[in-house]
Tab-separated table of C-alpha atoms in Angstrom:
chain	number	residue	atom	x	y	z
Q	1	UNK	CA	-57.369	81.872	39.321
Q	2	UNK	CA	-59.029	81.208	35.956
Q	3	UNK	CA	-60.069	84.106	33.712
Q	4	UNK	CA	-63.737	83.151	34.101
Q	5	UNK	CA	-63.433	83.451	37.902
Q	6	UNK	CA	-62.350	87.095	37.738
Q	7	UNK	CA	-64.628	90.006	38.613
Q	8	UNK	CA	-65.486	92.934	36.345
Q	9	UNK	CA	-62.976	95.218	38.057
Q	10	UNK	CA	-60.234	92.574	37.924
Q	11	UNK	CA	-60.857	92.023	34.210
Q	12	UNK	CA	-60.821	95.791	33.586
Q	13	UNK	CA	-57.483	96.029	35.415
Q	14	UNK	CA	-56.031	93.180	33.324
Q	15	UNK	CA	-57.141	94.866	30.094
Q	16	UNK	CA	-55.751	98.248	31.206
Q	17	UNK	CA	-52.408	96.677	32.134
Q	18	UNK	CA	-52.177	94.888	28.778
Q	19	UNK	CA	-52.166	91.483	30.481
Q	20	UNK	CA	-55.286	90.313	28.628
Q	21	UNK	CA	-57.225	91.321	25.557
Q	22	UNK	CA	-61.027	91.460	25.308
Q	23	UNK	CA	-60.826	88.676	22.697
Q	24	UNK	CA	-58.972	86.404	25.164
Q	25	UNK	CA	-61.515	87.187	27.871
Q	26	UNK	CA	-64.480	86.520	25.609
Q	27	UNK	CA	-62.940	83.205	24.483
Q	28	UNK	CA	-62.346	82.124	28.091
Q	29	UNK	CA	-65.984	82.695	28.995
Q	30	UNK	CA	-67.260	81.107	25.765
Q	31	UNK	CA	-65.086	78.039	26.462
Q	32	UNK	CA	-66.451	77.929	29.992
Q	33	UNK	CA	-70.016	77.939	28.650
Q	34	UNK	CA	-69.106	75.056	26.330
Q	35	UNK	CA	-67.586	73.142	29.253
Q	36	UNK	CA	-70.320	73.476	31.883
Q	37	UNK	CA	-73.566	74.631	30.258
Q	38	UNK	CA	-74.829	71.089	29.651
Q	39	UNK	CA	-74.734	70.575	33.444
Q	40	UNK	CA	-75.756	74.002	34.746
Q	41	UNK	CA	-78.228	75.030	32.001
Q	42	UNK	CA	-78.065	78.757	32.759
Q	43	UNK	CA	-78.844	79.978	29.256
Q	44	UNK	CA	-81.933	79.752	27.085
Q	45	UNK	CA	-80.071	81.426	24.212
Q	46	UNK	CA	-76.311	81.798	23.817
Q	47	UNK	CA	-75.773	84.886	21.666
Q	48	UNK	CA	-72.467	84.174	19.909
Q	49	UNK	CA	-73.117	86.669	17.122
Q	50	UNK	CA	-74.107	89.450	19.527
Q	51	UNK	CA	-70.985	88.787	21.616
Q	52	UNK	CA	-68.801	88.949	18.510
Q	53	UNK	CA	-70.449	92.219	17.494
Q	54	UNK	CA	-69.733	93.651	20.944
Q	55	UNK	CA	-66.127	92.543	20.664
Q	56	UNK	CA	-65.757	94.001	17.170
Q	57	UNK	CA	-66.975	97.368	18.476
Q	58	UNK	CA	-64.482	97.402	21.368
Q	59	UNK	CA	-62.217	100.112	19.931
Q	60	UNK	CA	-65.155	102.514	19.649
Q	61	UNK	CA	-66.251	101.819	23.236
Q	62	UNK	CA	-62.975	101.086	25.009
Q	63	UNK	CA	-63.623	103.908	27.478
Q	64	UNK	CA	-66.963	102.380	28.494
Q	65	UNK	CA	-67.376	101.051	32.032
Q	66	UNK	CA	-67.983	97.524	30.706
Q	67	UNK	CA	-65.751	97.575	27.610
Q	68	UNK	CA	-64.890	93.984	26.703
Q	69	UNK	CA	-66.667	92.491	29.749
Q	70	UNK	CA	-68.895	89.386	29.225
Q	71	UNK	CA	-72.392	90.001	30.644
Q	72	UNK	CA	-75.577	87.887	30.620
Q	73	UNK	CA	-79.160	89.167	30.484
Q	74	UNK	CA	-82.290	87.575	31.929
Q	75	UNK	CA	-84.633	86.401	29.181
Q	76	UNK	CA	-87.435	88.828	30.096
Q	77	UNK	CA	-85.510	91.870	28.837
Q	78	UNK	CA	-86.038	92.823	25.218
Q	79	UNK	CA	-83.063	92.349	22.896
Q	80	UNK	CA	-83.393	93.642	19.345
Q	81	UNK	CA	-83.794	90.715	16.927
Q	82	UNK	CA	-82.865	88.130	19.570
Q	83	UNK	CA	-85.356	85.730	21.098
Q	84	UNK	CA	-86.909	86.980	24.344
Q	85	UNK	CA	-89.056	84.110	25.579
Q	86	UNK	CA	-89.614	84.790	29.315
Q	87	UNK	CA	-89.050	80.998	29.547
Q	88	UNK	CA	-92.600	80.534	28.244
Q	89	UNK	CA	-94.079	78.605	25.331
Q	90	UNK	CA	-96.219	81.711	24.798
Q	91	UNK	CA	-93.162	83.681	23.610
Q	92	UNK	CA	-90.800	80.882	22.586
Q	93	UNK	CA	-90.182	82.393	19.123
Q	94	UNK	CA	-90.718	86.081	19.929
Q	95	UNK	CA	-87.957	88.441	18.734
Q	96	UNK	CA	-88.451	92.053	19.883
Q	97	UNK	CA	-87.778	94.901	17.429
Q	98	UNK	CA	-85.944	96.959	20.079
Q	99	UNK	CA	-83.603	96.787	23.074
Q	100	UNK	CA	-84.710	97.336	26.657
Q	101	UNK	CA	-83.171	100.525	28.071
Q	102	UNK	CA	-81.017	98.505	30.489
Q	103	UNK	CA	-79.718	96.371	27.597
Q	104	UNK	CA	-79.095	99.488	25.498
Q	105	UNK	CA	-77.023	100.915	28.354
Q	106	UNK	CA	-74.985	97.703	28.554
Q	107	UNK	CA	-74.246	97.968	24.837
Q	108	UNK	CA	-73.319	101.644	25.107
Q	109	UNK	CA	-70.917	100.780	27.957
Q	110	UNK	CA	-69.145	98.247	25.706
Q	111	UNK	CA	-70.445	95.035	27.281
Q	112	UNK	CA	-70.060	91.738	25.442
Q	113	UNK	CA	-73.485	90.093	25.846
Q	114	UNK	CA	-73.025	86.333	26.078
Q	115	UNK	CA	-76.668	85.237	26.166
Q	116	UNK	CA	-80.177	85.264	27.608
Q	117	UNK	CA	-80.584	83.367	30.858
Q	118	UNK	CA	-83.202	80.894	32.054
Q	119	UNK	CA	-85.883	81.923	34.534
Q	120	UNK	CA	-89.220	80.962	36.015
Q	121	UNK	CA	-91.891	81.523	33.373
Q	122	UNK	CA	-92.799	85.233	33.267
Q	123	UNK	CA	-90.692	85.586	36.453
Q	124	UNK	CA	-93.271	83.666	38.514
Q	125	UNK	CA	-91.434	81.333	40.846
Q	126	UNK	CA	-88.592	80.917	43.316
Q	127	UNK	CA	-86.548	78.030	41.926
Q	128	UNK	CA	-86.429	78.409	38.093
Q	129	UNK	CA	-88.287	75.079	37.973
Q	130	UNK	CA	-91.234	76.886	36.383
Q	131	UNK	CA	-89.319	77.446	33.140
Q	132	UNK	CA	-91.213	75.927	30.225
Q	133	UNK	CA	-87.951	74.605	28.779
Q	134	UNK	CA	-85.666	73.057	31.423
Q	135	UNK	CA	-84.409	73.347	35.002
Q	136	UNK	CA	-81.277	75.316	35.824
Q	137	UNK	CA	-78.913	73.706	38.344
Q	138	UNK	CA	-77.081	75.336	41.238
Q	139	UNK	CA	-73.310	75.351	40.504
Q	140	UNK	CA	-72.528	74.633	44.174
Q	141	UNK	CA	-74.551	71.415	44.039
Q	142	UNK	CA	-76.147	70.356	40.773
Q	143	UNK	CA	-78.966	68.549	42.587
Q	144	UNK	CA	-80.148	71.832	44.083
Q	145	UNK	CA	-82.112	74.753	42.660
Q	146	UNK	CA	-80.409	78.071	41.892
Q	147	UNK	CA	-83.384	80.013	43.238
Q	148	UNK	CA	-85.654	82.179	41.163
Q	149	UNK	CA	-86.935	83.725	39.215
Q	150	UNK	CA	-83.502	85.006	38.090
Q	151	UNK	CA	-81.944	81.584	38.699
Q	152	UNK	CA	-80.283	81.422	35.289
Q	153	UNK	CA	-78.518	84.757	35.807
Q	154	UNK	CA	-77.316	83.835	39.323
Q	155	UNK	CA	-76.146	80.385	38.212
Q	156	UNK	CA	-74.316	81.839	35.188
Q	157	UNK	CA	-72.389	84.244	37.428
Q	158	UNK	CA	-71.615	81.561	40.036
Q	159	UNK	CA	-70.502	79.073	37.354
Q	160	UNK	CA	-68.200	81.573	35.608
Q	161	UNK	CA	-70.338	81.630	32.448
Q	162	UNK	CA	-70.320	85.437	32.540
Q	163	UNK	CA	-68.608	88.097	34.625
Q	164	UNK	CA	-71.968	89.496	35.796
Q	165	UNK	CA	-75.620	89.464	34.800
Q	166	UNK	CA	-78.838	91.431	34.917
Q	167	UNK	CA	-81.855	90.014	36.707
Q	168	UNK	CA	-85.280	91.331	37.608
Q	169	UNK	CA	-86.788	91.381	41.082
Q	170	UNK	CA	-90.545	91.428	41.799
Q	171	UNK	CA	-90.555	89.776	45.223
Q	172	UNK	CA	-86.935	88.698	45.725
Q	173	UNK	CA	-86.034	87.312	42.309
Q	174	UNK	CA	-82.542	88.840	42.282
Q	175	UNK	CA	-81.688	88.496	45.962
Q	176	UNK	CA	-82.945	84.969	46.691
Q	177	UNK	CA	-81.068	83.300	43.783
Q	178	UNK	CA	-78.004	85.388	44.667
Q	179	UNK	CA	-78.214	83.942	48.176
Q	180	UNK	CA	-78.648	80.380	46.891
Q	181	UNK	CA	-75.723	80.710	44.460
Q	182	UNK	CA	-73.280	82.573	46.707
Q	183	UNK	CA	-73.136	85.803	44.688
Q	184	UNK	CA	-74.162	89.436	45.225
Q	185	UNK	CA	-77.626	90.598	44.129
Q	186	UNK	CA	-78.989	94.147	44.362
Q	187	UNK	CA	-82.615	95.239	43.986
Q	188	UNK	CA	-82.479	99.019	43.515
Q	189	UNK	CA	-85.064	101.536	44.700
Q	190	UNK	CA	-88.199	101.249	42.578
Q	191	UNK	CA	-87.778	103.586	39.595
Q	192	UNK	CA	-83.965	103.860	39.801
Q	193	UNK	CA	-83.465	101.570	36.790
Q	194	UNK	CA	-85.707	101.852	33.732
Q	195	UNK	CA	-88.253	99.074	33.207
Q	196	UNK	CA	-88.701	99.999	29.535
Q	197	UNK	CA	-88.347	96.755	27.596
Q	198	UNK	CA	-88.728	94.548	30.667
Q	199	UNK	CA	-91.621	92.159	30.037
Q	200	UNK	CA	-94.079	93.036	32.795
Q	201	UNK	CA	-95.105	90.693	35.605
Q	202	UNK	CA	-96.284	93.109	38.340
Q	203	UNK	CA	-95.565	96.647	37.189
Q	204	UNK	CA	-95.584	98.320	40.608
Q	205	UNK	CA	-93.100	95.786	41.988
Q	206	UNK	CA	-90.752	94.822	39.096
Q	207	UNK	CA	-87.204	96.209	39.139
Q	208	UNK	CA	-84.058	95.387	37.141
Q	209	UNK	CA	-80.786	95.011	39.032
Q	210	UNK	CA	-77.276	93.515	38.933
Q	211	UNK	CA	-76.077	90.036	39.956
Q	212	UNK	CA	-72.308	90.034	40.437
Q	213	UNK	CA	-69.360	88.219	41.998
Q	214	UNK	CA	-68.636	90.963	44.511
Q	215	UNK	CA	-69.942	94.291	45.815
Q	216	UNK	CA	-67.562	96.450	43.762
Q	217	UNK	CA	-68.934	94.922	40.553
Q	218	UNK	CA	-72.466	95.692	41.740
Q	219	UNK	CA	-71.509	99.366	42.118
Q	220	UNK	CA	-69.967	99.383	38.625
Q	221	UNK	CA	-73.072	97.855	37.033
Q	222	UNK	CA	-75.335	100.280	38.886
Q	223	UNK	CA	-73.312	103.150	37.431
Q	224	UNK	CA	-74.184	101.768	33.999
Q	225	UNK	CA	-77.877	100.927	34.328
Q	226	UNK	CA	-79.252	103.491	36.816
Q	227	UNK	CA	-80.716	106.784	35.671
Q	228	UNK	CA	-83.851	108.496	34.439
Q	229	UNK	CA	-85.530	107.228	31.278
Q	230	UNK	CA	-88.328	109.251	29.637
Q	231	UNK	CA	-89.627	106.006	28.097
Q	232	UNK	CA	-90.563	104.692	31.555
Q	233	UNK	CA	-93.259	106.700	33.334
Q	234	UNK	CA	-92.170	105.281	36.722
Q	235	UNK	CA	-88.513	106.232	36.197
Q	236	UNK	CA	-87.232	108.653	38.847
Q	237	UNK	CA	-85.647	111.948	37.876
Q	238	UNK	CA	-82.679	112.966	39.972
Q	239	UNK	CA	-78.957	113.369	40.250
Q	240	UNK	CA	-76.983	110.395	38.964
Q	241	UNK	CA	-74.598	109.010	41.578
Q	242	UNK	CA	-71.208	107.340	41.283
Q	243	UNK	CA	-71.798	104.254	43.402
Q	244	UNK	CA	-68.105	103.322	43.435
Q	245	UNK	CA	-67.561	106.284	45.777
Q	246	UNK	CA	-69.236	104.200	48.485
Q	247	UNK	CA	-66.655	101.415	48.288
Q	248	UNK	CA	-65.215	102.213	51.707
Q	249	UNK	CA	-64.368	99.908	54.597
Q	250	UNK	CA	-66.175	101.974	57.189
Q	251	UNK	CA	-69.337	101.332	59.191
Q	252	UNK	CA	-68.357	103.465	62.191
Q	253	UNK	CA	-71.452	105.033	63.680
Q	254	UNK	CA	-73.757	103.379	61.142
Q	255	UNK	CA	-77.026	102.459	62.871
Q	256	UNK	CA	-78.335	99.008	61.928
Q	257	UNK	CA	-81.712	97.610	62.950
Q	258	UNK	CA	-82.367	93.918	63.532
Q	259	UNK	CA	-86.123	93.207	63.245
Q	260	UNK	CA	-87.127	90.946	66.120
Q	261	UNK	CA	-90.276	89.720	64.355
Q	262	UNK	CA	-88.205	88.443	61.401
Q	263	UNK	CA	-85.625	86.627	63.511
Q	264	UNK	CA	-88.369	85.025	65.625
Q	265	UNK	CA	-89.720	83.229	62.555
Q	266	UNK	CA	-89.055	79.511	62.156
Q	267	UNK	CA	-86.150	79.199	59.703
Q	268	UNK	CA	-82.898	77.301	59.195
Q	269	UNK	CA	-80.547	77.308	62.207
Q	270	UNK	CA	-77.377	77.592	60.097
Q	271	UNK	CA	-78.819	80.609	58.262
Q	272	UNK	CA	-79.728	82.385	61.505
Q	273	UNK	CA	-76.334	81.727	63.111
Q	274	UNK	CA	-74.405	82.826	60.024
Q	275	UNK	CA	-76.353	86.086	59.646
Q	276	UNK	CA	-76.080	86.960	63.358
Q	277	UNK	CA	-72.351	86.154	63.300
Q	278	UNK	CA	-71.919	88.579	60.385
Q	279	UNK	CA	-73.881	91.214	62.308
Q	280	UNK	CA	-71.429	90.800	65.194
Q	281	UNK	CA	-68.546	91.435	62.781
Q	282	UNK	CA	-70.161	94.726	61.734
Q	283	UNK	CA	-70.715	95.604	65.392
Q	284	UNK	CA	-67.043	94.972	66.150
Q	285	UNK	CA	-66.150	97.231	63.204
Q	286	UNK	CA	-68.026	100.136	64.767
Q	287	UNK	CA	-71.651	99.764	63.663
Q	288	UNK	CA	-74.378	100.466	66.227
Q	289	UNK	CA	-76.747	97.488	66.251
Q	290	UNK	CA	-80.163	97.531	67.913
Q	291	UNK	CA	-83.303	95.410	67.833
Q	292	UNK	CA	-86.256	97.016	66.058
Q	293	UNK	CA	-89.920	96.097	65.762
Q	294	UNK	CA	-91.661	95.772	62.399
Q	295	UNK	CA	-94.938	94.555	60.975
Q	296	UNK	CA	-94.876	90.764	60.800
Q	297	UNK	CA	-93.399	89.693	57.439
Q	298	UNK	CA	-96.297	87.280	56.908
Q	299	UNK	CA	-98.609	90.264	56.306
Q	300	UNK	CA	-96.313	91.487	53.531
Q	301	UNK	CA	-96.291	88.009	52.015
Q	302	UNK	CA	-100.099	87.839	52.065
Q	303	UNK	CA	-100.424	91.317	50.540
Q	304	UNK	CA	-97.849	90.479	47.870
Q	305	UNK	CA	-99.684	87.354	46.762
Q	306	UNK	CA	-102.799	89.440	46.148
Q	307	UNK	CA	-101.170	92.497	44.532
Q	308	UNK	CA	-98.654	90.674	42.282
Q	309	UNK	CA	-101.158	88.162	40.802
Q	310	UNK	CA	-103.706	90.969	40.296
Q	311	UNK	CA	-101.199	92.994	38.275
Q	312	UNK	CA	-100.056	89.853	36.442
Q	313	UNK	CA	-103.661	89.048	35.511
Q	314	UNK	CA	-103.907	92.455	33.849
Q	315	UNK	CA	-100.448	92.442	32.240
Q	316	UNK	CA	-100.765	88.946	30.784
Q	317	UNK	CA	-104.175	89.601	29.244
Q	318	UNK	CA	-102.324	90.788	26.109
Q	319	UNK	CA	-101.228	87.224	25.280
Q	320	UNK	CA	-104.300	86.095	23.394
Q	321	UNK	CA	-102.901	84.789	20.102
Q	322	UNK	CA	-103.898	87.914	18.168
Q	323	UNK	CA	-101.060	90.411	18.501
Q	324	UNK	CA	-97.865	88.369	18.900
Q	325	UNK	CA	-96.571	85.202	20.499
Q	326	UNK	CA	-98.169	81.765	20.326
Q	327	UNK	CA	-101.443	81.226	18.457
Q	328	UNK	CA	-103.194	77.903	18.902
Q	329	UNK	CA	-103.806	75.958	15.699
Q	330	UNK	CA	-106.560	73.940	17.370
Q	331	UNK	CA	-109.549	76.254	17.308
Q	332	UNK	CA	-112.840	76.403	15.409
Q	333	UNK	CA	-113.507	80.075	16.158
Q	334	UNK	CA	-111.887	83.138	17.726
Q	335	UNK	CA	-113.246	82.474	21.216
Q	336	UNK	CA	-111.821	78.948	21.175
Q	337	UNK	CA	-108.530	80.341	19.800
Q	338	UNK	CA	-108.246	82.698	22.796
Q	339	UNK	CA	-108.920	79.876	25.234
Q	340	UNK	CA	-106.649	77.298	23.609
Q	341	UNK	CA	-103.782	79.748	23.100
Q	342	UNK	CA	-103.677	80.598	26.784
Q	343	UNK	CA	-104.173	76.964	27.791
Q	344	UNK	CA	-101.280	75.796	25.571
Q	345	UNK	CA	-99.008	78.801	26.112
Q	346	UNK	CA	-99.020	79.275	29.887
Q	347	UNK	CA	-97.633	76.895	32.490
Q	348	UNK	CA	-99.345	75.845	35.718
Q	349	UNK	CA	-97.870	78.540	37.985
Q	350	UNK	CA	-98.704	81.343	35.556
Q	351	UNK	CA	-102.272	80.042	35.216
Q	352	UNK	CA	-102.530	79.809	39.006
Q	353	UNK	CA	-101.503	83.428	39.488
Q	354	UNK	CA	-103.750	84.701	36.702
Q	355	UNK	CA	-106.682	82.926	38.360
Q	356	UNK	CA	-105.838	84.353	41.797
Q	357	UNK	CA	-105.382	87.839	40.376
Q	358	UNK	CA	-108.558	87.789	38.316
Q	359	UNK	CA	-110.519	86.618	41.353
Q	360	UNK	CA	-109.025	89.362	43.567
Q	361	UNK	CA	-109.989	92.018	41.002
Q	362	UNK	CA	-113.473	90.687	40.287
Q	363	UNK	CA	-116.670	92.487	41.233
Q	364	UNK	CA	-117.552	91.892	44.860
Q	365	UNK	CA	-114.026	90.828	45.871
Q	366	UNK	CA	-111.978	93.896	44.888
Q	367	UNK	CA	-112.561	95.681	48.234
Q	368	UNK	CA	-112.117	92.515	50.290
Q	369	UNK	CA	-108.811	91.498	48.720
Q	370	UNK	CA	-107.043	93.943	46.387
Q	371	UNK	CA	-107.992	97.169	48.173
Q	372	UNK	CA	-107.188	95.666	51.574
Q	373	UNK	CA	-103.810	94.429	50.285
Q	374	UNK	CA	-102.997	97.934	49.056
Q	375	UNK	CA	-103.835	99.343	52.500
Q	376	UNK	CA	-101.489	96.786	54.094
Q	377	UNK	CA	-98.864	97.838	51.550
Q	378	UNK	CA	-99.105	101.434	52.768
Q	379	UNK	CA	-98.714	100.301	56.388
Q	380	UNK	CA	-95.599	98.297	55.484
Q	381	UNK	CA	-94.059	101.235	53.609
Q	382	UNK	CA	-94.809	103.530	56.563
Q	383	UNK	CA	-93.180	100.952	58.829
Q	384	UNK	CA	-89.936	101.078	56.846
Q	385	UNK	CA	-90.040	104.884	56.720
Q	386	UNK	CA	-90.479	105.007	60.500
Q	387	UNK	CA	-87.455	102.819	61.138
Q	388	UNK	CA	-85.286	104.660	58.614
Q	389	UNK	CA	-85.935	107.896	60.485
Q	390	UNK	CA	-83.622	106.494	63.183
Q	391	UNK	CA	-81.573	103.809	61.414
Q	392	UNK	CA	-79.319	103.690	58.353
Q	393	UNK	CA	-79.931	100.049	57.449
Q	394	UNK	CA	-81.886	96.945	58.394
Q	395	UNK	CA	-80.415	93.434	58.278
Q	396	UNK	CA	-82.317	90.182	57.781
Q	397	UNK	CA	-81.514	86.820	56.206
Q	398	UNK	CA	-82.140	86.814	52.446
Q	399	UNK	CA	-83.908	83.443	52.485
Q	400	UNK	CA	-85.094	81.144	55.292
Q	401	UNK	CA	-82.990	78.218	53.989
Q	402	UNK	CA	-80.082	77.527	51.703
Q	403	UNK	CA	-80.770	76.179	48.200
Q	404	UNK	CA	-83.552	73.600	48.118
Q	405	UNK	CA	-83.278	70.310	46.240
Q	406	UNK	CA	-84.694	70.312	42.730
Q	407	UNK	CA	-88.157	68.753	42.722
Q	408	UNK	CA	-88.468	68.803	46.515
Q	409	UNK	CA	-91.085	71.523	46.887
Q	410	UNK	CA	-94.294	70.656	45.052
Q	411	UNK	CA	-96.570	72.694	47.354
Q	412	UNK	CA	-96.931	76.245	45.941
Q	413	UNK	CA	-97.604	77.708	49.403
Q	414	UNK	CA	-94.357	76.265	50.768
Q	415	UNK	CA	-92.513	77.727	47.781
Q	416	UNK	CA	-94.093	81.129	48.390
Q	417	UNK	CA	-92.689	81.061	51.949
Q	418	UNK	CA	-89.124	81.158	50.570
Q	419	UNK	CA	-89.852	84.838	49.741
Q	420	UNK	CA	-90.782	85.745	53.341
Q	421	UNK	CA	-87.741	88.015	53.891
Q	422	UNK	CA	-87.550	89.566	50.424
Q	423	UNK	CA	-91.164	90.428	49.564
Q	424	UNK	CA	-91.548	93.309	52.095
Q	425	UNK	CA	-88.784	95.220	50.293
Q	426	UNK	CA	-90.665	95.209	46.970
Q	427	UNK	CA	-93.904	96.103	48.740
Q	428	UNK	CA	-92.182	99.194	50.220
Q	429	UNK	CA	-90.162	100.011	47.079
Q	430	UNK	CA	-86.889	100.321	49.023
Q	431	UNK	CA	-83.480	98.956	47.909
Q	432	UNK	CA	-81.874	95.800	49.287
Q	433	UNK	CA	-78.809	93.668	48.591
Q	434	UNK	CA	-78.030	90.023	49.268
Q	435	UNK	CA	-74.369	89.472	50.093
Q	436	UNK	CA	-72.751	86.100	50.944
Q	437	UNK	CA	-72.102	85.719	54.688
Q	438	UNK	CA	-71.134	82.072	55.090
Q	439	UNK	CA	-71.992	78.439	54.363
Q	440	UNK	CA	-74.227	75.843	55.975
Q	441	UNK	CA	-73.198	72.387	57.190
Q	442	UNK	CA	-73.455	71.062	53.609
Q	443	UNK	CA	-71.234	73.855	52.215
Q	444	UNK	CA	-74.121	75.665	50.524
Q	445	UNK	CA	-73.956	79.484	50.468
Q	446	UNK	CA	-75.938	81.681	52.870
Q	447	UNK	CA	-77.023	85.222	52.018
Q	448	UNK	CA	-77.460	88.207	54.325
Q	449	UNK	CA	-79.895	90.951	53.256
Q	450	UNK	CA	-79.012	94.624	53.753
Q	451	UNK	CA	-82.052	96.900	53.407
Q	452	UNK	CA	-81.795	100.669	52.992
Q	453	UNK	CA	-84.139	103.658	52.723
Q	454	UNK	CA	-85.341	104.938	49.348
Q	455	UNK	CA	-82.248	105.956	47.343
Q	456	UNK	CA	-80.044	104.369	50.022
Q	457	UNK	CA	-78.062	102.171	47.618
Q	458	UNK	CA	-74.870	103.977	48.624
Q	459	UNK	CA	-75.227	103.085	52.314
Q	460	UNK	CA	-76.008	99.492	51.380
Q	461	UNK	CA	-72.942	99.247	49.130
Q	462	UNK	CA	-70.697	100.727	51.828
Q	463	UNK	CA	-71.894	98.323	54.526
Q	464	UNK	CA	-71.828	95.328	52.146
Q	465	UNK	CA	-68.308	96.199	50.962
Q	466	UNK	CA	-67.139	96.424	54.585
Q	467	UNK	CA	-68.764	93.098	55.470
Q	468	UNK	CA	-67.263	91.453	52.392
Q	469	UNK	CA	-63.783	92.510	53.530
Q	470	UNK	CA	-64.422	91.399	57.124
Q	471	UNK	CA	-65.642	87.932	56.087
Q	472	UNK	CA	-63.135	87.442	53.240
Q	473	UNK	CA	-65.237	84.855	51.368
Q	474	UNK	CA	-66.051	86.751	48.148
Q	475	UNK	CA	-63.289	84.990	46.207
Q	476	UNK	CA	-64.631	81.503	47.002
Q	477	UNK	CA	-66.062	79.942	43.836
Q	478	UNK	CA	-68.312	76.992	43.058
Q	479	UNK	CA	-66.368	74.000	41.748
Q	480	UNK	CA	-67.848	72.159	38.801
C-alpha cells in the first residue's frame, strides 16, 4: 500500500517504529497532490509554506496526536494570513488575521496542513458545483460529483491528497460527501466543536467535524478538535472524552432503530439493499434491531429550507463592500456599490437562499414561515429524544443515491432532496456518522448513517467500528 493510502493511526505507527519520517510522509502526500490534483481539483489553495512550517516544528510537537500527519481544511475555516475564500468571489482575496479554534487545535496537535479545500460557495450546495472557481471531481469516477458542500475535503481524503480533513456540516455537508466518496464523515453534537473562525452559513445548524479514511481516525481527530471554547457562545462545557476508548468490536445488546418512514421513501434500490444488509450484519453480531416510527423526513427538509436560508440572509448581510471582501468598482454612489457588490460577489445559489431567507423573515411572513419552521424543529427534536429514550442508535442511508453525475442536476429542488436523510440530524442537533457499507452496480460507494443521542458520539463510534470490521471494506481505495 502506498504511503498516501495509509490512515492517521497507520502513519503514527510507522513514525513511532522508525519506518518513516514525517518529511517522507509529507513528501509522499505532496507528490500525490502534484500527480492527481489537476484531475480531482480538491484544493482551492495548496499551502506548501504552512506544511513546511508544520514539519519544521515537528520536534516541538512530536507528542501531539497529529504530529507529522498531513491534514486538509475546508476553505470556510479561518487560517491566519492564508486565503479563506468560502469558494466565493466575494472573499476570493480575503486573508483572515487569526486561526479558527479547530485549525489552532490542529496546529497544536502537530498537524501538517496541506491546503484549503474546495466547497460549495458559502457551504450552500450538495455537489460542490456551486464553487465560484471550479468543480471538484469524485476520485471513484471523475465524471461524478464528490457531494457537498465539503466535497473538496471528502475528495482529498478519498484521493490520498491528505490523511484526513476537516469539513463543516449544516444539513449533511460532511456526511453526504463522505458517502459519495467512500470515506467516514462525522457530524458531532451541536456545540461539541467550536465554531469560532468558521465562516457562518446558518449559525444554529453549522458544525465542524472530521472526514477520515476509517472510524479510528475519526475518533483520533475528535480527540483533537472537540472541547469547550470560551470564544464560541454555543460551545458546550463538559468533560472531555477519549473517543478512542470506544473502538471496540461489540454491539451486543445495543438497541438500534430503523425508521419505517425513511425506508418507505423512494430512493435507490442498491442503496437500500446495501444499508439493510449491513443492518443484518449488526443484528448477527448481537445488536437488537427494531422498526421505529418518526416524523416524515420531508417535514425536516421543508423546515430546514426555511430556517437555514433565513439565518444565511442575516449572516451574509455583512458582505456589502464596506468592511472586507469584494467591493464593486462599477458604482456611482454607495447604494449602487452595495447592490453591485452583492450582485458580482455572490453566485446564483447563494442569491437564491438569501432571497428565500429574507422573504421568510419579512413582515407579514415571519409567523407563517420562520416561526412555523421553528415549531416543526422542536417537534423533530422531541421525536429524536423520544426514540433515544428506548434506543441507543438509529440507522438510515446517508443519501438516497450514490454520487450523481456532474452537471446532471440543474433543478435546485431535486438537489435539495439529496439531503433528505441528513437534514433532520442538524435540525435536532444530534450527532451522526456516515460509514461506507458497500458499492452499487457501478462500483460507486454507498454510505450508511448512524445517528446517536446528544453527546452519543461514543456509541456511534463503537457501532461504526464494529460494522467496519464486519464488512472489511475500509481499506478499499479509489483508483486514479
